[in-house]
XYZ file of C-alpha atoms in Angstrom:
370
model
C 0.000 0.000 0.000
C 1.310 3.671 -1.221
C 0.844 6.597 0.921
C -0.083 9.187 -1.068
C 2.796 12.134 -0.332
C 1.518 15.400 1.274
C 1.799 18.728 -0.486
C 4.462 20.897 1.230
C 2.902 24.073 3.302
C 3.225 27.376 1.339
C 6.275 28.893 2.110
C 6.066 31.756 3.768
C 5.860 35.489 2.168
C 9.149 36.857 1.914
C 8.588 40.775 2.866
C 9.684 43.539 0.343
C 12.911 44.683 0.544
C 12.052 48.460 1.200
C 15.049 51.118 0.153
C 17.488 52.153 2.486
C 16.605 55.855 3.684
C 19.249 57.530 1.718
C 21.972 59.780 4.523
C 22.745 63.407 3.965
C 25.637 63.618 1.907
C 29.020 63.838 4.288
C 32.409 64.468 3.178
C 35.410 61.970 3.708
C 38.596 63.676 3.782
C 41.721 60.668 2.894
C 45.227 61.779 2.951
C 47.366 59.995 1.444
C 51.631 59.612 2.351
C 53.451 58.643 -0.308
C 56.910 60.120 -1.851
C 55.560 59.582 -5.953
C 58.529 61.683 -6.920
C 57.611 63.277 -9.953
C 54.064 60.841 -10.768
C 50.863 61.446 -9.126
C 48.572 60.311 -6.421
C 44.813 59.593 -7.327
C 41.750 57.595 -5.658
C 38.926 55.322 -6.734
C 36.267 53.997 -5.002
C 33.661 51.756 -4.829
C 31.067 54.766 -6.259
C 32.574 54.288 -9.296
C 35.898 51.820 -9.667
C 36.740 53.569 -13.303
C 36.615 57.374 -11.997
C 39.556 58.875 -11.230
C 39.710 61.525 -8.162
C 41.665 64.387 -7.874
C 43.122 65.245 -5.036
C 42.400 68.889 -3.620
C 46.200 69.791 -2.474
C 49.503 68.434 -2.301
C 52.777 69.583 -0.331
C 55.660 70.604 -2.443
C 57.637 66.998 -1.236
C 55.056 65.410 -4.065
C 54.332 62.966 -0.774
C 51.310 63.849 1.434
C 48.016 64.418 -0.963
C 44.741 65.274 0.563
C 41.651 64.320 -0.857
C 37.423 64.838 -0.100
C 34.937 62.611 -1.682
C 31.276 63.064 -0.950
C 28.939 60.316 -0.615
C 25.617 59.501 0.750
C 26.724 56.287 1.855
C 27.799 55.290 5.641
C 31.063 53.920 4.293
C 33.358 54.069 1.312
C 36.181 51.953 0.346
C 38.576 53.766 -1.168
C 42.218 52.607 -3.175
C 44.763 55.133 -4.252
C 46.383 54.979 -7.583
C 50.079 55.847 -8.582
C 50.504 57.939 -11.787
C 54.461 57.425 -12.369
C 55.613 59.878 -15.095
C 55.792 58.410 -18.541
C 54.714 54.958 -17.152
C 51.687 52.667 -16.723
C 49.120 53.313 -13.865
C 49.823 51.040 -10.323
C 47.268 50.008 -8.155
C 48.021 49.890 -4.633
C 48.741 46.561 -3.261
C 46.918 44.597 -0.669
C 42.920 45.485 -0.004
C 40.553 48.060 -0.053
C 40.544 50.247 2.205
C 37.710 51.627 4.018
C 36.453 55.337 5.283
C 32.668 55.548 7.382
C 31.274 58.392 6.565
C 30.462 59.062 10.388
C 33.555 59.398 11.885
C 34.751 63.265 12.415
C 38.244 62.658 11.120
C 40.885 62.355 8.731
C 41.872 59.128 7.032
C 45.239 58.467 6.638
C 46.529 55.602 4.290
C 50.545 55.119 3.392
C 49.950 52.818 0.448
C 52.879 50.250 -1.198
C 52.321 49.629 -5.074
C 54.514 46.764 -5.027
C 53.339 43.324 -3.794
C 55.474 42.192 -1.211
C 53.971 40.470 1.587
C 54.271 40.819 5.658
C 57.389 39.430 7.176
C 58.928 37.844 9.795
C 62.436 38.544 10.041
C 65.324 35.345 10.398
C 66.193 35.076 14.063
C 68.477 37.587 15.252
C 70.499 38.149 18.603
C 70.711 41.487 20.412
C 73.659 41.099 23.011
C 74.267 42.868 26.212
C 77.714 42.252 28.186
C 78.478 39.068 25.978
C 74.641 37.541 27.265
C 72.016 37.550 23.955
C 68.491 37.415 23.075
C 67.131 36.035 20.357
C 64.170 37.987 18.778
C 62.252 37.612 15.432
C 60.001 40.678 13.794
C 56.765 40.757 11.760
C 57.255 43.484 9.602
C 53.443 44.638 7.866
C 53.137 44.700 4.307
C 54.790 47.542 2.434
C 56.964 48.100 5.366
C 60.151 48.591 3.090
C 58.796 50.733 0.325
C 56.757 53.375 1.902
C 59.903 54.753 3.982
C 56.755 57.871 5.470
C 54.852 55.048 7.529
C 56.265 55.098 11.355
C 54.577 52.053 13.026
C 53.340 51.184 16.803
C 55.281 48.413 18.599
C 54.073 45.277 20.184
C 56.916 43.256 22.056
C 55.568 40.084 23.545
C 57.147 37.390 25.912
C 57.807 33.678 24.657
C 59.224 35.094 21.535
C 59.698 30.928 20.339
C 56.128 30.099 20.579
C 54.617 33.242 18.558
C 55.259 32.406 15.138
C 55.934 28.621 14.513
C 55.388 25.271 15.253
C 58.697 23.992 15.186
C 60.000 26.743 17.471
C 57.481 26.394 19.481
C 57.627 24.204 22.940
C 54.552 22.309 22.953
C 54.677 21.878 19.267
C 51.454 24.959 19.221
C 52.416 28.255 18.048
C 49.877 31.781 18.402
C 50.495 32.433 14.890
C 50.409 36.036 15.814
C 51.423 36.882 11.932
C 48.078 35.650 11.040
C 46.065 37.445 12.936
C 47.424 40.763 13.095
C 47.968 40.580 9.009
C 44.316 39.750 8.896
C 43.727 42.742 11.406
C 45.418 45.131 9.071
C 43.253 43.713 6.227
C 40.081 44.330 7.534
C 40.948 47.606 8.393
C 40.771 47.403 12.217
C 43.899 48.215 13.709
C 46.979 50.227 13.270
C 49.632 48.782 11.085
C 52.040 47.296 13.761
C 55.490 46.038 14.335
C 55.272 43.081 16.143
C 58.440 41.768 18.196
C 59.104 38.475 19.904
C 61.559 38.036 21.925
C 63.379 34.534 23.604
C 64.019 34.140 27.148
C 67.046 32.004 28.227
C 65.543 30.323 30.485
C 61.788 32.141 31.469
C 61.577 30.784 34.951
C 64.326 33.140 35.667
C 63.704 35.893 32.991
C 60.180 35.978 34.183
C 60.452 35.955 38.092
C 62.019 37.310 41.093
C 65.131 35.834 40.535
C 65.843 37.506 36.972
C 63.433 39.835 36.727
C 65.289 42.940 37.243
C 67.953 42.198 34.759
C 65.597 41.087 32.137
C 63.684 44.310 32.216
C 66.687 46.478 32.227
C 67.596 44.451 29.236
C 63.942 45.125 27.325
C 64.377 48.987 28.294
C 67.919 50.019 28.137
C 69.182 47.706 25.092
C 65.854 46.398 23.155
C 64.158 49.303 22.873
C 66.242 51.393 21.697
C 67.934 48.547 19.253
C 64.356 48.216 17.394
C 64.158 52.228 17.676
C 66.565 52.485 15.925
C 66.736 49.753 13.087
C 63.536 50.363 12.561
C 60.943 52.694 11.537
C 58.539 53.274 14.823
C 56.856 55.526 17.131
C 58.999 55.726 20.309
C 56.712 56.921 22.817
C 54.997 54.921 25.444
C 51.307 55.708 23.259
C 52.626 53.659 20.834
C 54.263 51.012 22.966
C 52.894 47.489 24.265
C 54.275 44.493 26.113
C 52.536 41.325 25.971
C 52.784 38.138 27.870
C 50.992 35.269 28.681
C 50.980 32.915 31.985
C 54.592 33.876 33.538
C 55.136 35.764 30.680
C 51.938 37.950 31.725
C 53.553 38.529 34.653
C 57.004 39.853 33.149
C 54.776 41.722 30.531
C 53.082 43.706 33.574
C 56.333 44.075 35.583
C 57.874 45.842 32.382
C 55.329 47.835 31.714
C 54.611 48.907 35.677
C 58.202 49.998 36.100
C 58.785 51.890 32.610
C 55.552 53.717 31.717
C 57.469 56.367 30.526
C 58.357 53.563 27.495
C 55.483 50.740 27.640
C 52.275 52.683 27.677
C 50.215 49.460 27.082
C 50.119 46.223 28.650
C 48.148 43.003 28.076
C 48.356 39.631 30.414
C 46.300 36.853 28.960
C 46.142 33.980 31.890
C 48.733 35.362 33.949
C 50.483 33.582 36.925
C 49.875 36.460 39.163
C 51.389 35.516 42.578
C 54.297 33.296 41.357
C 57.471 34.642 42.365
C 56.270 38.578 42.411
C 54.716 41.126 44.605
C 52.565 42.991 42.063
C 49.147 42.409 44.018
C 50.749 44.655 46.707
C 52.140 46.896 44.059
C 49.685 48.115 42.258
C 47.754 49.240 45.844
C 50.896 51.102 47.255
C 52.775 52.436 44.230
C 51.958 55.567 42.343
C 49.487 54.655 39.873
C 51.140 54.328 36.669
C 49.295 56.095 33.321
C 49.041 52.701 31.115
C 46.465 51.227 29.408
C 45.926 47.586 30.578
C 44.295 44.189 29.220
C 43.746 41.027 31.381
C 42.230 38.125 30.866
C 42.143 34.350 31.461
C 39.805 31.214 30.892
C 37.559 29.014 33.561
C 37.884 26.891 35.321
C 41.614 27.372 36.860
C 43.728 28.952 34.243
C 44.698 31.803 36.401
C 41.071 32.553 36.451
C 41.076 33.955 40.610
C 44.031 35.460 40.392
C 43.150 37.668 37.289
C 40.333 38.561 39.183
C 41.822 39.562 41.910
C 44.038 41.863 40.050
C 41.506 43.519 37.979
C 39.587 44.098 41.502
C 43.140 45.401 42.630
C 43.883 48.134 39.630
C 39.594 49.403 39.716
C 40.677 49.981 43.450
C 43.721 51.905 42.030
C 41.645 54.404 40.173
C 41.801 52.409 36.889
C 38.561 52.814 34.658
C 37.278 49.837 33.072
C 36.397 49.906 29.627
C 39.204 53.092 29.151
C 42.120 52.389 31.314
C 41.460 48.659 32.001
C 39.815 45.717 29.673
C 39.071 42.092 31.260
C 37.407 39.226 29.963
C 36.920 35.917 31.107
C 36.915 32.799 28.796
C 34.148 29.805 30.005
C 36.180 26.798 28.952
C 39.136 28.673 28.143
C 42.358 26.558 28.114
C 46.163 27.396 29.594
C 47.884 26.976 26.015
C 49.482 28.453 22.963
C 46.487 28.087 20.505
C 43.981 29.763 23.493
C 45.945 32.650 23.524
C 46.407 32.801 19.537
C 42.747 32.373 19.188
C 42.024 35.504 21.742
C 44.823 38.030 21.217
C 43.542 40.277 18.476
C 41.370 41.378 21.620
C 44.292 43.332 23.394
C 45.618 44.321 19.790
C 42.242 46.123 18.815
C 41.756 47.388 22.288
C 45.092 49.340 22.367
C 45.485 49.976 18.414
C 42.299 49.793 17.433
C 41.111 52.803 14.654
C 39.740 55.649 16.587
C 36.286 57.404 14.857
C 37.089 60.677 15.758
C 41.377 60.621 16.357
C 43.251 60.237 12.215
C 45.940 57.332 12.457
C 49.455 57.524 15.054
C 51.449 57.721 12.246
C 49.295 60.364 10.063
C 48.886 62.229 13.563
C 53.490 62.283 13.456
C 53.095 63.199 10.105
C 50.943 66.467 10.599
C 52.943 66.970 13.823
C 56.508 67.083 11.509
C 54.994 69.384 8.667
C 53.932 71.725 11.336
C-alpha cells in the first residue's frame, strides 16, 4: 500500500525589501603619504571603480596628498592609484581600504604599489655584556617601500612560541602573523610592528630571581635597538608588552616599572602571585598612566588570580572599559592556541582605529609638517 505524499505548506511570504533611507551627503577627507617623486597620487572607489579623483592639495615633497569625496553612503572603500611619469598606472597593493562616513576625522593611508607580503624577520640576537636574546620581527606589508609610515610596537614574551610550530615548545604556536595581518586587512587596527623576543631560560627571565635584569635588558638595550633599526613611534602611546601565563607577569612588571616607554600592557592567563609582589604593588605604588588588558579562561587557568588583580587596579583608580579591559573565557584553556585564538582582543583594544582621532602615524606626520 502507497501513501499518497503530502503537499508541502506554502512557504512563507518573503517581505519587500524596502530602500534604504538615503543619509545626507558627508564628506570623507583621505590623505594619502606617499613620496611619488615626480608621478601622481589619485583615488577610486567603490562609487565608481573607473573614476579617477583628484586630489584637492599636495605639499611641495610630491608625498602627502589630501583628498574629499562626498557620498551619501555610511562607508566608502577607497584605493589610491600611482601615476608614475611616462609609465603605466599602479594600483596599490593589498585590499581596499575603508572610510565611514560618520567618523569626524581624517583618514590616513601610506599605500605600497609593489606586492610584497608581511614578514617575519630570520632570528636575530641582540647582546648585552656578551649575554644575547634572540628575537624575530613581523614586519606589515609595504613596510620597506613606503619609507613615510612610522609604526606602533608590540613586544611580547615567549618570543619561540609566537610564530611557529617547530619553534614552538609544545609543538602549538599563536600564529600572531596571522592574525594581526588579517587585522590590518580588515581595516581594524593600526599597522604594527610586532616583536618576539626569547628568554634564556623564562623561569628566571620571568620571576624574582631575573626579573630585574631582564627588564633592564627590554628597556635600556631592546628598545632602543628596534628604535633604531627600525621605523617606529617611540613613545609609550605607541608602545605594548605582551605576555601570557609567567610571561603575563614579566609583561606587567615591564610595563609597571617603565611607563614612561610601555604605555600598554596586556596579560592573557597570567600567573599572578608566582614569584612577584605585584598584588601589593599596584595598591601602594603611584598609579602608573598605562592602558591595561587582562584576561584568562575558567575553570583554573589563572582565572582567581586575574580577578583579583583587575579588583586590585579598579581599586587603584583604573577605569574599566578606558584604562582597564578584562574578559573571562568559560572553557578557556592554559595553552598556545587559546591565547592565539584571543589576542587580536588586546591588539584592537590598544590599536584599534579611533572614529574621531586620524591614524598615530598620520597624527606624526601632521605633527613634523607643522
Amino acid at each position: 500500500m502507497f501513501r499518497s505524499r503530502q503537499k508541502p505548506p506554502p512557504a512563507p511570504a518573503v517581505p519587500e525589501e524596502k530602500p534604504r533611507p538615503s543619509l545626507e551627503p558627508s564628506t570623507v577627507r583621505i590623505h594619502i603619504h606617499y613620496p611619488a617623486d615626480e608621478g601622481e597620487i589619485r583615488l577610486r572607489t567603490n562609487a565608481d571603480w573607473d573614476l579617477d579623483i583628484v586630489s584637492i592639495s599636495v605639499d611641495e615633497t610630491n608625498s602627502h596628498w589630501e583628498f574629499e569625496v562626498t557620498t551619501a553612503e555610511p562607508f566608502l572603500y577607497y584605493k589610491p592609484l600611482l601615476l608614475p611619469k611616462d609609465a603605466e598606472v599602479r594600483w596599490s597593493d593589498g585590499p581596499d581600504r575603508i572610510a565611514t562616513a560618520g567618523a569626524e576625522r581624517v583618514w590616513d593611508a601610506f599605500p605600497a604599489f609593489d606586492p610584497a607580503p608581511a614578514e617575519v624577520t630570520d632570528p636575530h640576537e641582540v647582546e648585552v655584556d656578551g649575554h644575547g636574546y634572540t628575537l624575530r620581527a613581523f614586519l606589515p606589508r609595504g613596510y620597506h617601500e613606503n619609507e613615510l609610515h612610522r609604526y606602533p610596537v608590540v613586544y611580547m614574551m615567549d618570543g619561540h612560541n609566537l610564530f611557529y610550530r617547530h619553534e614552538a615548545a609544545t609543538g602549538q604556536d599563536w600564529s600572531v602573523q596571522d592574525t594581526v595581518q588579517k587585522l590590518h586587512e580588515m581595516n581594524t587596527i593600526e599597522p604594527v610592528i610586532v616583536v618576539g623576543v626569547y628568554p634564556n631560560d623564562r623561569m628566571v627571565d620571568y620571576s624574582d630571581e631575573g626579573i630585574d635584569a631582564f627588564s633592564s635588558f627590554m628597556s635600556e638595550k631592546l628598545k632602543p635597538h628596534i628604535d633604531e633599526k627600525f621605523r617606529t613611534l617611540p613613545d609609550p602611546a605607541h608602545n605594548a608588552v605582551v605576555g601570557s601565563s609567567l610571561g603575563g607577569v614579566a609583561a606587567f612588571e615591564l610595563a609597571w616599572r617603565f611607563p614612561e616607554q610601555f604605555g600598554k600592557v596586556a596579560s592573557l592567563s597570567a600567573s599572578f602571585g608566582y614569584a612577584d609582589r605585584l598584588a601589593t604593588q599596584v595598591l601602594e605604588d603611584e598609579r602608573r598612566e598605562i592602558q591595561i588588558y587582562l584576561d584568562s579562561g575558567w575553570p583554573r587557568d589563572n582565572f582567581e588570580v586575574t580577578r583579583d588583580m583587575r579588583a586590585r587596579l579598579v581599586r587603584a583608580g583604573y577605569q574599566e572599559g578606558v584604562e582597564l579591559m578584562y574578559f573571562a573565557f568559560p572553557d578557556g584553556r592554559h595553552n598556545e592556541q587559546a591565547w592565539g585564538d584571543r589576542v587580536h582582543l588586546p591588539f584592537q583594544f590598544f590599536f584599534g582605529l579611533d572614529t574621531q582621532r586620524r591614524t598615530f602615524a598620520g597624527e606624526y606626520i601632521a605633527e613634523q609638517r607643522r
